[in-house]
Amino acid sequence: MGKSKVENGFVGFYAVFMLIFVAMFLEYIFILSPIAPLSHIHAKTQLEVYAKNAYDFGLVCLRDLGVGECGLLEMEFEKGYKVSARLHAIEDSLYLLDITSSVKNPVTSNTQRVVRRHVLSRLQ
């Protein structure tokens, strides 16, 4: 004798529930693995280094070329690291340098960002 529609519905519901449960279980195992915290530390450190380099590059660009040529500096590095530096004139010889660096962590698929704001004078 064949299964009723109610039994088929419960079997389908149970199968979907099990798929969701297994996917969530594997995700938690992956996130809690020993690799995940190390990848966060490495990504954060690398973002800090790129932000420092963008700051130095912004200083050199402002000193040598002026704010007109250095209004927006965008850089993209290997493994998806993106750095953006925006230079705005506040007053005659006072400038604001906004630096944003970001990367999507391949282990946890979270986007990590480092944001820095510096006030610069033309004499620096």
mmCIF file of C-alpha atoms in Angstrom:
data_model
loop_
_atom_site.group_PDB
_atom_site.id
_atom_site.type_symbol
_atom_site.label_atom_id
_atom_site.label_comp_id
_atom_site.label_asym_id
_atom_site.label_seq_id
_atom_site.Cartn_x
_atom_site.Cartn_y
_atom_site.Cartn_z
ATOM 1 C CA MET A 1 0.000 0.000 0.000
ATOM 2 C CA GLY A 2 1.355 3.475 -0.928
ATOM 3 C CA LYS A 3 2.221 6.267 1.443
ATOM 4 C CA SER A 4 -0.315 8.959 2.061
ATOM 5 C CA LYS A 5 0.287 12.612 1.195
ATOM 6 C CA VAL A 6 0.651 13.431 4.870
ATOM 7 C CA GLU A 7 3.465 10.897 5.282
ATOM 8 C CA ASN A 8 5.219 12.224 2.157
ATOM 9 C CA GLY A 9 4.909 15.747 3.549
ATOM 10 C CA PHE A 10 6.490 14.726 6.852
ATOM 11 C CA VAL A 11 9.312 12.922 5.055
ATOM 12 C CA GLY A 12 9.998 16.009 2.921
ATOM 13 C CA PHE A 13 9.861 18.290 5.958
ATOM 14 C CA TYR A 14 12.203 15.988 7.870
ATOM 15 C CA ALA A 15 14.671 15.899 4.941
ATOM 16 C CA VAL A 16 14.756 19.710 4.700
ATOM 17 C CA PHE A 17 15.170 19.984 8.473
ATOM 18 C CA MET A 18 18.092 17.535 8.419
ATOM 19 C CA LEU A 19 19.806 19.404 5.564
ATOM 20 C CA ILE A 20 19.539 22.693 7.447
ATOM 21 C CA PHE A 21 20.766 21.077 10.668
ATOM 22 C CA VAL A 22 23.788 19.470 8.967
ATOM 23 C CA ALA A 23 24.677 22.742 7.193
ATOM 24 C CA MET A 24 24.510 24.706 10.458
ATOM 25 C CA PHE A 25 26.526 22.051 12.283
ATOM 26 C CA LEU A 26 29.277 22.112 9.648
ATOM 27 C CA GLU A 27 29.313 25.919 9.675
ATOM 28 C CA TYR A 28 29.812 26.032 13.451
ATOM 29 C CA ILE A 29 32.565 23.428 13.294
ATOM 30 C CA PHE A 30 34.302 25.451 10.594
ATOM 31 C CA ILE A 31 33.961 28.773 12.445
ATOM 32 C CA LEU A 32 35.167 27.277 15.728
ATOM 33 C CA SER A 33 38.116 25.529 14.113
ATOM 34 C CA PRO A 34 41.603 26.564 15.217
ATOM 35 C CA ILE A 35 42.240 28.142 11.796
ATOM 36 C CA ALA A 36 39.542 30.838 12.117
ATOM 37 C CA PRO A 37 41.081 32.945 14.940
ATOM 38 C CA LEU A 38 44.489 32.885 13.269
ATOM 39 C CA SER A 39 43.027 34.098 9.993
ATOM 40 C CA HIS A 40 41.342 36.996 11.833
ATOM 41 C CA ILE A 41 44.630 38.006 13.445
ATOM 42 C CA HIS A 42 46.513 37.767 10.159
ATOM 43 C CA ALA A 43 43.894 39.764 8.245
ATOM 44 C CA LYS A 44 43.747 42.470 10.931
ATOM 45 C CA THR A 45 47.535 42.785 11.022
ATOM 46 C CA GLN A 46 47.754 42.955 7.244
ATOM 47 C CA LEU A 47 45.024 45.612 7.121
ATOM 48 C CA GLU A 48 46.913 47.687 9.691
ATOM 49 C CA VAL A 49 50.094 47.462 7.600
ATOM 50 C CA TYR A 50 48.264 48.517 4.435
ATOM 51 C CA ALA A 51 46.608 51.427 6.271
ATOM 52 C CA LYS A 52 50.014 52.602 7.540
ATOM 53 C CA ASN A 53 51.427 52.384 4.015
ATOM 54 C CA ALA A 54 48.478 54.385 2.668
ATOM 55 C CA TYR A 55 49.144 57.040 5.324
ATOM 56 C CA ASP A 56 52.800 57.276 4.311
ATOM 57 C CA PHE A 57 51.865 57.352 0.636
ATOM 58 C CA GLY A 58 49.299 60.091 1.306
ATOM 59 C CA LEU A 59 51.934 62.208 3.066
ATOM 60 C CA VAL A 60 54.392 61.845 0.201
ATOM 61 C CA CYS A 61 51.716 62.550 -2.396
ATOM 62 C CA LEU A 62 50.517 65.664 -0.547
ATOM 63 C CA ARG A 63 54.066 66.940 -0.141
ATOM 64 C CA ASP A 64 55.128 66.300 -3.741
ATOM 65 C CA LEU A 65 51.943 66.735 -5.815
ATOM 66 C CA GLY A 66 49.415 68.617 -3.704
ATOM 67 C CA VAL A 67 45.805 67.932 -2.793
ATOM 68 C CA GLY A 68 44.550 68.247 -6.379
ATOM 69 C CA GLU A 69 46.397 65.141 -7.549
ATOM 70 C CA CYS A 70 45.955 63.161 -4.338
ATOM 71 C CA GLY A 71 42.243 63.582 -3.633
ATOM 72 C CA LEU A 72 41.511 59.867 -4.009
ATOM 73 C CA LEU A 73 44.066 57.083 -3.779
ATOM 74 C CA GLU A 74 42.789 53.545 -4.318
ATOM 75 C CA MET A 75 44.889 50.414 -4.161
ATOM 76 C CA GLU A 76 44.028 46.744 -4.458
ATOM 77 C CA PHE A 77 46.408 44.040 -3.341
ATOM 78 C CA GLU A 78 46.469 40.280 -3.736
ATOM 79 C CA LYS A 79 43.959 38.126 -1.879
ATOM 80 C CA GLY A 80 41.289 40.839 -2.038
ATOM 81 C CA TYR A 81 42.810 43.514 0.195
ATOM 82 C CA LYS A 82 41.430 46.931 -0.794
ATOM 83 C CA VAL A 83 42.740 50.261 0.485
ATOM 84 C CA SER A 84 41.233 53.671 -0.135
ATOM 85 C CA ALA A 85 42.635 57.024 0.994
ATOM 86 C CA ARG A 86 40.736 60.297 0.561
ATOM 87 C CA LEU A 87 42.409 63.639 1.096
ATOM 88 C CA HIS A 88 40.265 66.714 1.815
ATOM 89 C CA ALA A 89 41.394 70.289 2.372
ATOM 90 C CA ILE A 90 40.044 71.693 5.653
ATOM 91 C CA GLU A 91 41.840 75.030 5.604
ATOM 92 C CA ASP A 92 44.689 76.583 3.656
ATOM 93 C CA SER A 93 47.409 74.242 4.949
ATOM 94 C CA LEU A 94 45.312 71.765 6.962
ATOM 95 C CA TYR A 95 44.100 68.494 5.434
ATOM 96 C CA LEU A 96 42.016 65.492 6.436
ATOM 97 C CA LEU A 97 43.182 62.034 5.338
ATOM 98 C CA ASP A 98 40.584 59.248 5.627
ATOM 99 C CA ILE A 99 41.930 55.728 5.132
ATOM 100 C CA THR A 100 39.793 52.612 4.769
ATOM 101 C CA SER A 101 41.201 49.130 4.241
ATOM 102 C CA SER A 102 39.061 46.025 3.974
ATOM 103 C CA VAL A 103 39.177 42.363 3.084
ATOM 104 C CA LYS A 104 36.652 39.533 3.033
ATOM 105 C CA ASN A 105 38.050 36.788 5.235
ATOM 106 C CA PRO A 106 38.044 33.546 3.201
ATOM 107 C CA VAL A 107 37.742 31.317 6.267
ATOM 108 C CA THR A 108 34.762 32.950 7.971
ATOM 109 C CA SER A 109 33.452 35.069 5.034
ATOM 110 C CA ASN A 110 33.276 38.125 7.302
ATOM 111 C CA THR A 111 34.439 41.472 5.970
ATOM 112 C CA GLN A 112 37.103 43.010 8.169
ATOM 113 C CA ARG A 113 37.838 46.741 8.022
ATOM 114 C CA VAL A 114 40.337 49.185 9.406
ATOM 115 C CA VAL A 115 39.366 52.858 9.286
ATOM 116 C CA ARG A 116 41.762 55.654 10.173
ATOM 117 C CA ARG A 117 41.397 59.454 10.109
ATOM 118 C CA HIS A 118 44.426 61.744 10.219
ATOM 119 C CA VAL A 119 44.672 65.526 10.314
ATOM 120 C CA LEU A 120 47.698 66.668 8.321
ATOM 121 C CA SER A 121 49.459 69.951 7.828
ATOM 122 C CA ARG A 122 51.336 70.795 4.659
ATOM 123 C CA LEU A 123 54.596 70.914 6.644
ATOM 124 C CA GLN A 124 54.560 67.234 7.719
#
